[in-house]
Short mmCIF file of C-alpha atoms in Angstrom, two decimals:
data_model
loop_
_atom_site.label_atom_id
_atom_site.label_comp_id
_atom_site.label_asym_id
_atom_site.label_seq_id
_atom_site.Cartn_x
_atom_site.Cartn_y
_atom_site.Cartn_z
CA UNK K 1 0.01 -0.06 -0.03
CA UNK K 2 2.92 2.42 0.77
CA UNK K 3 4.42 1.81 -2.63
CA UNK K 4 1.05 2.42 -4.19
CA UNK K 5 0.59 5.66 -2.28
CA UNK K 6 4.08 6.92 -3.19
CA UNK K 7 3.55 5.87 -6.83
CA UNK K 8 0.31 7.98 -6.80
CA UNK K 9 2.22 10.85 -5.31
CA UNK K 10 4.75 10.78 -7.89
CA UNK K 11 2.28 10.57 -10.69
CA UNK K 12 0.35 13.47 -9.17
CA UNK K 13 3.45 15.58 -9.02
CA UNK K 14 4.20 14.75 -12.65
CA UNK K 15 0.67 15.67 -13.78
CA UNK K 16 0.91 18.88 -11.99
CA UNK K 17 4.27 19.68 -13.78
CA UNK K 18 2.60 18.54 -17.19
CA UNK K 19 -0.35 20.81 -16.56
CA UNK K 20 1.86 23.71 -15.54
CA UNK K 21 3.80 23.16 -18.67
CA UNK K 22 1.01 23.66 -20.99
CA UNK K 23 0.03 26.77 -19.16
CA UNK K 24 3.39 28.29 -18.94
CA UNK K 25 3.92 27.91 -22.59
CA UNK K 26 1.39 30.63 -23.13
CA UNK K 27 3.05 32.96 -20.43
CA UNK K 28 6.24 34.98 -20.51
CA UNK K 29 9.62 33.42 -20.33
CA UNK K 30 10.69 31.76 -17.14
CA UNK K 31 13.88 33.72 -17.08
CA UNK K 32 12.12 36.93 -17.00
CA UNK K 33 10.02 36.04 -14.00
CA UNK K 34 11.18 36.78 -10.28
CA UNK K 35 12.87 33.73 -8.77
CA UNK K 36 11.11 31.94 -6.08
CA UNK K 37 12.83 31.16 -2.78
CA UNK K 38 12.23 27.50 -3.10
CA UNK K 39 15.18 26.56 -0.96
CA UNK K 40 13.41 28.24 2.23
CA UNK K 41 10.17 26.43 1.32
CA UNK K 42 12.05 23.09 0.82
CA UNK K 43 13.45 23.23 4.36
CA UNK K 44 9.96 23.15 6.02
CA UNK K 45 8.45 20.38 3.91
CA UNK K 46 8.02 16.67 5.09
CA UNK K 47 9.49 13.80 3.12
CA UNK K 48 6.50 13.20 0.76
CA UNK K 49 6.24 16.82 -0.14
CA UNK K 50 10.00 17.00 -0.75
CA UNK K 51 9.68 14.28 -3.24
CA UNK K 52 6.81 16.04 -5.00
CA UNK K 53 8.80 19.34 -4.95
CA UNK K 54 11.91 17.77 -6.19
CA UNK K 55 10.13 16.39 -9.15
CA UNK K 56 8.61 19.65 -9.90
CA UNK K 57 12.07 21.61 -9.59
CA UNK K 58 13.75 18.87 -11.89
CA UNK K 59 10.88 19.38 -14.52
CA UNK K 60 11.26 23.18 -14.33
CA UNK K 61 15.14 23.14 -14.63
CA UNK K 62 14.88 20.58 -17.48
CA UNK K 63 12.24 22.28 -19.48
CA UNK K 64 12.56 25.84 -18.71
CA UNK K 65 15.94 26.47 -16.83
CA UNK K 66 13.86 28.04 -14.15
CA UNK K 67 15.76 29.76 -11.32
CA UNK K 68 15.10 27.58 -8.35
CA UNK K 69 16.95 26.46 -5.39
CA UNK K 70 20.31 27.66 -6.83
CA UNK K 71 19.72 31.31 -7.02
CA UNK K 72 23.20 32.30 -5.63
CA UNK K 73 26.53 31.14 -6.61
CA UNK K 74 29.83 32.10 -5.08
CA UNK K 75 32.92 31.65 -7.18
CA UNK K 76 35.64 31.51 -4.65
CA UNK K 77 38.55 28.98 -5.37
CA UNK K 78 40.69 28.06 -2.52
CA UNK K 79 44.30 27.10 -3.10
CA UNK K 80 43.57 23.40 -2.83
CA UNK K 81 40.91 23.64 -5.62
CA UNK K 82 43.08 25.79 -7.83
CA UNK K 83 45.60 23.04 -7.98
CA UNK K 84 43.42 20.91 -10.08
CA UNK K 85 44.91 21.77 -13.52
CA UNK K 86 42.00 20.16 -15.54
CA UNK K 87 38.86 22.18 -15.85
CA UNK K 88 36.85 18.90 -16.10
CA UNK K 89 38.38 17.66 -12.82
CA UNK K 90 37.17 20.77 -10.91
CA UNK K 91 33.61 19.65 -9.56
CA UNK K 92 32.42 23.26 -9.37
CA UNK K 93 32.82 23.86 -12.91
CA UNK K 94 30.57 20.85 -13.76
CA UNK K 95 27.91 22.35 -11.53
CA UNK K 96 28.17 25.70 -13.25
CA UNK K 97 27.85 24.14 -16.68
CA UNK K 98 24.66 22.42 -15.53
CA UNK K 99 22.96 25.00 -13.49
CA UNK K 100 24.30 28.36 -14.47
CA UNK K 101 21.04 29.32 -16.23
CA UNK K 102 19.42 29.22 -12.64
CA UNK K 103 21.77 31.53 -11.09
CA UNK K 104 20.43 34.93 -10.24
CA UNK K 105 23.10 36.26 -7.88
CA UNK K 106 26.88 35.61 -8.31
CA UNK K 107 29.77 36.58 -5.98
CA UNK K 108 33.33 36.23 -7.31
CA UNK K 109 36.12 36.28 -4.91
CA UNK K 110 39.83 36.28 -5.55
CA UNK K 111 41.53 34.75 -2.55
CA UNK K 112 44.81 36.52 -2.45
CA UNK K 113 47.74 34.32 -3.16
CA UNK K 114 51.49 35.06 -2.55
CA UNK K 115 53.52 36.48 -5.42
CA UNK K 116 55.67 33.31 -5.32
CA UNK K 117 52.58 31.17 -6.23
CA UNK K 118 52.46 32.63 -9.78
CA UNK K 119 51.50 29.25 -11.29
CA UNK K 120 48.50 28.96 -9.22
CA UNK K 121 47.55 32.59 -10.05
CA UNK K 122 47.74 31.81 -13.72
CA UNK K 123 45.63 28.58 -13.20
CA UNK K 124 43.06 30.59 -11.31
CA UNK K 125 42.79 33.02 -14.29
CA UNK K 126 42.10 30.16 -16.72
CA UNK K 127 39.34 28.84 -14.38
CA UNK K 128 37.95 32.27 -14.07
CA UNK K 129 37.90 32.78 -17.77
CA UNK K 130 36.06 29.54 -18.31
CA UNK K 131 33.46 30.27 -15.65
CA UNK K 132 32.84 33.88 -17.02
CA UNK K 133 32.41 32.52 -20.52
CA UNK K 134 29.77 29.97 -19.29
CA UNK K 135 27.97 32.76 -17.50
CA UNK K 136 28.16 34.89 -20.62
CA UNK K 137 26.26 32.22 -22.56
CA UNK K 138 23.79 30.89 -20.13
CA UNK K 139 22.96 33.47 -17.31
CA UNK K 140 20.85 36.63 -16.84
CA UNK K 141 21.76 37.81 -13.29
CA UNK K 142 20.13 40.17 -10.96
CA UNK K 143 23.39 41.03 -9.05
CA UNK K 144 27.10 40.47 -9.33
CA UNK K 145 29.90 41.20 -6.86
CA UNK K 146 33.48 41.09 -7.71
CA UNK K 147 36.21 41.26 -5.05
CA UNK K 148 40.04 41.48 -5.02
CA UNK K 149 40.91 41.22 -8.68
CA UNK K 150 43.34 43.99 -8.15
CA UNK K 151 45.62 41.65 -6.27
CA UNK K 152 45.44 39.35 -9.15
CA UNK K 153 46.22 41.78 -11.83
CA UNK K 154 49.42 43.04 -10.07
CA UNK K 155 50.94 39.54 -10.49
CA UNK K 156 50.14 38.54 -13.91
CA UNK K 157 51.51 39.62 -17.46
CA UNK K 158 49.80 42.02 -19.72
CA UNK K 159 48.64 39.24 -22.06
CA UNK K 160 46.54 37.23 -19.37
CA UNK K 161 45.41 40.37 -17.71
CA UNK K 162 43.99 41.47 -21.07
CA UNK K 163 42.21 38.06 -21.48
CA UNK K 164 40.63 38.33 -18.01
CA UNK K 165 39.51 41.79 -18.77
CA UNK K 166 37.94 40.90 -22.14
CA UNK K 167 36.11 37.98 -20.66
CA UNK K 168 34.82 40.09 -17.76
CA UNK K 169 33.71 42.91 -20.22
CA UNK K 170 31.80 40.54 -22.54
CA UNK K 171 30.19 38.92 -19.53
CA UNK K 172 28.96 42.36 -18.26
CA UNK K 173 27.88 43.37 -21.69
CA UNK K 174 25.75 40.25 -22.00
CA UNK K 175 23.62 41.04 -18.84
CA UNK K 176 20.28 42.84 -19.41
CA UNK K 177 18.58 42.71 -15.97
CA UNK K 178 21.40 43.66 -13.40
CA UNK K 179 20.00 45.71 -10.44
CA UNK K 180 23.07 45.41 -8.12
CA UNK K 181 26.70 45.62 -9.07
CA UNK K 182 29.73 45.80 -6.85
CA UNK K 183 33.38 46.10 -7.73
CA UNK K 184 35.65 45.79 -4.50
CA UNK K 185 39.31 46.43 -5.14
CA UNK K 186 39.27 45.39 -8.71
CA UNK K 187 41.04 48.15 -10.86
CA UNK K 188 44.58 48.90 -11.62
CA UNK K 189 43.79 52.20 -13.08
CA UNK K 190 40.72 54.52 -13.55
CA UNK K 191 40.60 53.79 -17.28
CA UNK K 192 39.88 49.96 -16.49
CA UNK K 193 37.28 51.04 -14.21
CA UNK K 194 35.49 53.29 -16.71
CA UNK K 195 35.80 50.65 -19.49
CA UNK K 196 34.03 47.96 -17.49
CA UNK K 197 31.34 50.39 -16.32
CA UNK K 198 30.65 51.26 -20.04
CA UNK K 199 30.16 47.68 -20.83
CA UNK K 200 27.96 47.42 -17.74
CA UNK K 201 25.78 50.13 -18.91
CA UNK K 202 25.26 48.90 -22.36
CA UNK K 203 22.43 46.72 -21.53
CA UNK K 204 21.76 47.16 -17.88
CA UNK K 205 21.70 51.05 -17.77
CA UNK K 206 18.00 51.27 -16.88
CA UNK K 207 17.94 48.46 -14.30
CA UNK K 208 20.92 49.22 -12.06
CA UNK K 209 19.72 50.52 -8.71
CA UNK K 210 22.92 49.70 -6.71
CA UNK K 211 26.40 50.42 -7.68
CA UNK K 212 29.54 49.70 -5.50
CA UNK K 213 32.94 51.07 -6.30
CA UNK K 214 35.22 50.20 -3.44
CA UNK K 215 39.12 50.38 -3.55
CA UNK K 216 39.58 53.73 -5.44
CA UNK K 217 41.52 55.27 -2.66
CA UNK K 218 45.01 54.63 -4.32
CA UNK K 219 43.97 56.97 -7.15
CA UNK K 220 44.90 60.55 -6.79
CA UNK K 221 44.60 63.89 -8.62
CA UNK K 222 47.34 62.97 -10.94
CA UNK K 223 45.33 59.94 -12.31
CA UNK K 224 42.36 62.29 -13.27
CA UNK K 225 44.84 64.83 -14.81
CA UNK K 226 46.17 62.11 -17.10
CA UNK K 227 42.85 61.59 -18.84
CA UNK K 228 40.25 64.38 -18.46
CA UNK K 229 37.55 62.22 -19.86
CA UNK K 230 37.70 59.62 -16.93
CA UNK K 231 35.90 61.99 -14.65
CA UNK K 232 33.29 62.92 -17.01
CA UNK K 233 32.64 59.14 -17.73
CA UNK K 234 32.19 58.40 -13.98
CA UNK K 235 29.83 61.36 -13.58
CA UNK K 236 27.78 59.65 -16.32
CA UNK K 237 27.46 56.51 -14.32
CA UNK K 238 26.44 58.45 -11.14
CA UNK K 239 23.56 59.79 -13.46
CA UNK K 240 22.06 56.36 -14.27
CA UNK K 241 18.50 56.84 -14.38
CA UNK K 242 17.42 54.08 -11.76
CA UNK K 243 20.50 54.27 -9.45
CA UNK K 244 19.35 54.87 -5.85
CA UNK K 245 22.52 53.54 -3.96
CA UNK K 246 26.14 54.26 -4.38
CA UNK K 247 28.74 52.61 -2.30
CA UNK K 248 32.20 54.36 -2.47
CA UNK K 249 35.27 55.11 -0.45
CA UNK K 250 36.05 58.62 0.72
CA UNK K 251 38.86 59.43 -1.93
CA UNK K 252 39.89 61.98 -4.38
CA UNK K 253 37.53 60.27 -6.88
CA UNK K 254 34.58 60.68 -4.47
CA UNK K 255 35.46 64.42 -4.00
CA UNK K 256 35.74 65.15 -7.67
CA UNK K 257 32.35 63.45 -8.32
CA UNK K 258 30.49 65.30 -5.66
CA UNK K 259 32.23 68.53 -4.56
CA UNK K 260 32.31 70.36 -7.65
CA UNK K 261 28.85 71.86 -7.97
CA UNK K 262 29.02 73.15 -11.52
CA UNK K 263 30.16 69.56 -12.81
CA UNK K 264 27.26 68.01 -10.85
CA UNK K 265 24.83 70.44 -12.39
CA UNK K 266 26.20 69.81 -15.83
CA UNK K 267 25.61 66.01 -15.04
CA UNK K 268 21.98 66.54 -14.07
CA UNK K 269 21.15 68.49 -17.12
CA UNK K 270 22.58 65.67 -19.33
CA UNK K 271 20.31 63.09 -17.67
CA UNK K 272 16.94 62.44 -19.42
CA UNK K 273 15.33 61.86 -15.99
CA UNK K 274 16.10 63.35 -12.60
CA UNK K 275 18.72 61.54 -10.62
CA UNK K 276 17.10 59.21 -8.00
CA UNK K 277 20.16 58.74 -5.84
CA UNK K 278 18.92 58.55 -2.16
CA UNK K 279 21.58 56.33 -0.42
CA UNK K 280 25.20 57.03 -0.29
CA UNK K 281 27.39 54.35 1.54
CA UNK K 282 30.64 56.11 2.17
CA UNK K 283 33.76 54.33 3.60
CA UNK K 284 36.63 56.02 5.28
CA UNK K 285 39.80 54.39 6.59
CA UNK K 286 42.32 56.20 8.76
CA UNK K 287 45.11 54.62 6.57
CA UNK K 288 43.85 57.05 3.88
CA UNK K 289 45.95 60.42 3.93
CA UNK K 290 43.49 63.13 4.44
CA UNK K 291 46.15 65.55 3.35
CA UNK K 292 45.44 64.40 -0.14
CA UNK K 293 41.80 65.53 0.20
CA UNK K 294 40.16 68.95 -0.12
CA UNK K 295 37.15 67.83 1.88
CA UNK K 296 33.51 68.33 1.34
CA UNK K 297 32.26 71.49 3.07
CA UNK K 298 28.82 72.17 4.59
CA UNK K 299 27.99 74.19 1.36
CA UNK K 300 28.64 71.08 -0.72
CA UNK K 301 26.42 68.91 1.28
CA UNK K 302 23.66 71.52 1.26
CA UNK K 303 23.85 71.67 -2.45
CA UNK K 304 23.86 67.90 -2.67
CA UNK K 305 20.59 67.82 -0.62
CA UNK K 306 19.05 70.21 -3.13
CA UNK K 307 20.24 67.95 -6.04
CA UNK K 308 19.27 64.78 -4.34
CA UNK K 309 16.36 65.58 -1.98
CA UNK K 310 16.00 62.16 -0.40
CA UNK K 311 19.81 61.69 0.08
CA UNK K 312 20.83 59.78 3.14
CA UNK K 313 24.51 58.96 4.16
CA UNK K 314 25.71 55.81 5.73
CA UNK K 315 29.21 56.60 6.96
CA UNK K 316 31.49 53.66 7.75
CA UNK K 317 34.46 55.24 9.73
CA UNK K 318 37.19 52.63 10.49
CA UNK K 319 40.25 53.90 12.41
CA UNK K 320 43.37 52.64 14.25
CA UNK K 321 44.78 55.99 15.08
CA UNK K 322 42.01 58.54 15.35
CA UNK K 323 42.52 62.15 15.55
CA UNK K 324 40.25 65.21 16.18
CA UNK K 325 41.29 66.47 12.71
CA UNK K 326 39.99 63.16 11.07
CA UNK K 327 36.62 63.35 12.82
CA UNK K 328 36.12 67.14 12.12
CA UNK K 329 37.30 66.69 8.57
CA UNK K 330 34.82 63.90 7.51
CA UNK K 331 31.93 64.86 9.71
CA UNK K 332 30.65 68.26 8.85
CA UNK K 333 27.45 70.36 9.31
CA UNK K 334 24.76 69.52 6.77
CA UNK K 335 25.94 66.00 6.15
CA UNK K 336 22.83 63.91 6.29
CA UNK K 337 24.14 60.94 8.07
CA UNK K 338 21.44 58.51 9.01
CA UNK K 339 23.71 55.48 9.86
CA UNK K 340 27.11 55.90 11.52
CA UNK K 341 29.25 52.69 11.89
CA UNK K 342 32.38 53.82 13.81
CA UNK K 343 35.07 51.25 14.71
CA UNK K 344 38.15 52.32 16.83
CA UNK K 345 40.10 49.17 17.32
CA UNK K 346 43.44 50.31 18.74
CA UNK K 347 44.55 50.91 22.30
CA UNK K 348 45.73 53.05 24.08
CA UNK K 349 43.39 55.95 23.33
CA UNK K 350 44.50 58.80 21.07
CA UNK K 351 41.16 60.75 21.37
CA UNK K 352 38.32 60.36 23.93
CA UNK K 353 34.96 59.20 22.88
CA UNK K 354 33.70 62.69 24.05
CA UNK K 355 35.34 64.21 21.00
CA UNK K 356 33.27 62.20 18.60
CA UNK K 357 30.05 62.81 20.41
CA UNK K 358 30.80 66.49 20.78
CA UNK K 359 31.36 66.54 17.00
CA UNK K 360 27.93 64.79 16.26
CA UNK K 361 26.18 67.30 18.46
CA UNK K 362 27.93 70.29 17.10
CA UNK K 363 27.16 69.24 13.42
CA UNK K 364 23.61 68.31 14.43
CA UNK K 365 24.08 64.79 13.13
CA UNK K 366 22.01 63.55 15.88
CA UNK K 367 19.09 65.08 14.07
CA UNK K 368 19.32 62.47 11.31
CA UNK K 369 20.82 59.40 12.95
CA UNK K 370 18.62 56.28 12.72
CA UNK K 371 21.29 53.78 13.47
CA UNK K 372 24.55 54.00 15.45
CA UNK K 373 26.99 51.18 15.58
CA UNK K 374 30.09 51.93 17.87
CA UNK K 375 33.01 49.68 18.28
CA UNK K 376 35.28 51.37 20.78
CA UNK K 377 38.23 49.31 22.17
CA UNK K 378 39.54 51.79 24.80
CA UNK K 379 37.70 51.76 28.15
CA UNK K 380 35.13 54.42 28.47
CA UNK K 381 35.28 55.99 32.03
CA UNK K 382 31.55 56.41 32.51
CA UNK K 383 29.07 55.09 30.09
CA UNK K 384 26.14 56.95 31.53
CA UNK K 385 27.49 60.54 31.53
CA UNK K 386 28.95 59.87 28.00
CA UNK K 387 25.99 58.34 26.26
CA UNK K 388 22.91 59.84 27.92
CA UNK K 389 23.15 63.36 26.40
CA UNK K 390 23.90 62.22 22.84
CA UNK K 391 21.10 59.53 22.86
CA UNK K 392 18.61 61.99 24.21
CA UNK K 393 19.59 64.28 21.29
CA UNK K 394 19.06 61.45 18.71
CA UNK K 395 15.24 61.98 18.17
CA UNK K 396 15.22 59.46 15.20
CA UNK K 397 17.52 56.88 16.56
CA UNK K 398 15.99 53.27 16.25
CA UNK K 399 19.04 51.03 16.53
CA UNK K 400 22.05 51.15 18.92
CA UNK K 401 24.92 48.61 18.54
CA UNK K 402 27.65 49.07 21.15
CA UNK K 403 30.94 47.13 21.53
CA UNK K 404 33.02 48.14 24.41
CA UNK K 405 35.71 46.87 26.73
CA UNK K 406 35.42 46.00 30.52
CA UNK K 407 34.95 47.58 32.89
CA UNK K 408 31.59 48.87 31.83
CA UNK K 409 31.40 51.65 34.38
CA UNK K 410 27.87 53.12 34.44
CA UNK K 411 26.09 50.48 32.43
CA UNK K 412 23.52 50.17 35.29
CA UNK K 413 22.94 53.97 35.28
CA UNK K 414 22.67 53.94 31.50
CA UNK K 415 20.00 51.18 31.38
CA UNK K 416 18.18 52.74 34.37
CA UNK K 417 17.97 56.05 32.45
CA UNK K 418 16.07 54.11 29.56
CA UNK K 419 13.65 52.88 32.11
CA UNK K 420 12.90 56.27 33.38
CA UNK K 421 13.39 58.43 30.24
CA UNK K 422 13.61 56.11 27.28
CA UNK K 423 14.57 57.73 23.89
CA UNK K 424 11.35 58.00 22.17
CA UNK K 425 12.34 56.34 18.89
CA UNK K 426 14.81 53.82 20.21
CA UNK K 427 13.56 50.23 19.48
CA UNK K 428 16.72 47.79 19.60
CA UNK K 429 19.89 47.89 21.56
CA UNK K 430 22.73 45.40 21.41
CA UNK K 431 25.59 45.77 23.96
CA UNK K 432 28.84 43.55 23.76
CA UNK K 433 31.15 43.83 26.76
CA UNK K 434 34.41 41.96 26.12
CA UNK K 435 37.53 41.56 28.17
CA UNK K 436 35.96 40.57 31.57
CA UNK K 437 38.87 39.37 33.80
CA UNK K 438 37.24 36.28 35.62
CA UNK K 439 34.17 34.36 36.29
CA UNK K 440 33.25 36.41 39.37
CA UNK K 441 33.26 39.64 37.48
CA UNK K 442 31.41 37.91 34.76
CA UNK K 443 28.64 36.69 37.07
CA UNK K 444 28.18 40.17 38.75
CA UNK K 445 27.93 41.95 35.43
CA UNK K 446 25.54 39.21 34.01
CA UNK K 447 23.10 39.41 36.84
CA UNK K 448 23.16 43.26 36.84
CA UNK K 449 22.37 43.60 33.08
CA UNK K 450 20.02 40.71 33.18
CA UNK K 451 17.92 42.54 35.71
CA UNK K 452 17.57 45.64 33.61
CA UNK K 453 17.07 43.80 30.17
CA UNK K 454 13.99 42.19 31.84
CA UNK K 455 12.59 45.58 32.76
CA UNK K 456 13.36 47.13 29.59
CA UNK K 457 11.71 44.43 27.59
CA UNK K 458 8.48 45.12 29.68
CA UNK K 459 8.30 48.66 28.47
CA UNK K 460 8.97 47.56 24.83
CA UNK K 461 12.73 47.99 24.20
CA UNK K 462 14.45 45.09 22.64
CA UNK K 463 17.89 44.70 24.38
CA UNK K 464 20.37 42.03 24.26
CA UNK K 465 23.66 42.15 26.22
CA UNK K 466 26.52 39.80 25.47
CA UNK K 467 29.40 39.38 28.00
CA UNK K 468 32.84 37.87 26.94
CA UNK K 469 35.62 36.74 29.12
CA UNK K 470 39.02 38.05 28.33
CA UNK K 471 40.42 34.76 26.92
CA UNK K 472 37.62 34.51 24.20
CA UNK K 473 38.08 37.94 22.69
#
């Protein structure tokens, strides 16, 4: 009876597929439909339903190359995999040949190899070229992210580098529906950047909503002076009609794109439709020499707000040796920062946290902040007196993510202040306290924070506190 039941189930599933086939022939192409999150559905099904669903997915994949469970593919060859000289002996490539038409999101990572491993670098390039050729022929992606190609290019000769670039350019040119594209540390020079972006905009110009260009910090004014057309071409891409999000390093390139008001105005006039840019994700690393920069002024930001009325800035500020000059140079009045991610990972302290918070208050950044993520390694003398004033000034703050070092002096007073006078917009708080010396101190701090967390949950504030002993940092 069980066999008969299972046979009936299989026949039913195949009947469903057959019926669906006739209906779908009359509809639009499967490749143009949004992909279904079948892998999430599959995990909740029982055995019998999984059998049926597997049959359906198989029929879809064979008949229509429907994007199903394999929506996202990551091309990230490790050293042990690269050593497989033959393309056919590499199992991942077989998978790509069979299922690449189902991919909708592809992440390409170059895991950095040593210069002495040049043979492996060249083998990686050959694998990469084959992969890209397959994707060019078979896929229509929604997003593609490419990481660290710069570290490959600096170790290969001009001929192979040209082969890699041509393969990549053909791939980008073949894509018609890309919405999200990210290049992270991929370019040797600005001309390479422009050439790939031109291929990208050939067929995805109207669909791209998110563009990431990280790793441009190594280029200076001299690079722009060598070719005056580079800047104009970059400005054209910022003016893509559907572009809403740009992720970029704080660099000379960034300044030249946004600081020159007359150039930006010219770009806007050249756009057939008004630019929709609303989210600027900005990365600053203290290793960047700010002496090379001119800096964006308050006037620049006021103009940009007029140009992009919905503009919000997500500032990712990472520093090992922070200074007052750095903070005051990057964070200026009129800069519409809605998310601040500030990481200070070195000890001992060069500046106090009060300097950062004073700048936020002075520039009225607190008027815009929706999310504050702060990783501060030096000990903070008094959490309550440090945080209460700035949090009360943040009228729109919804999320607070705080990573600090033990001792967390004043943590009880800070949490008590939220019970008495909770910031009206604050919804979620995550606090990580690391470096606790021993189990005794851990227990005291754990009991103290747990008591306050319970009370805050009763008043509707979602609070989580993680406490880490020193030996697990």
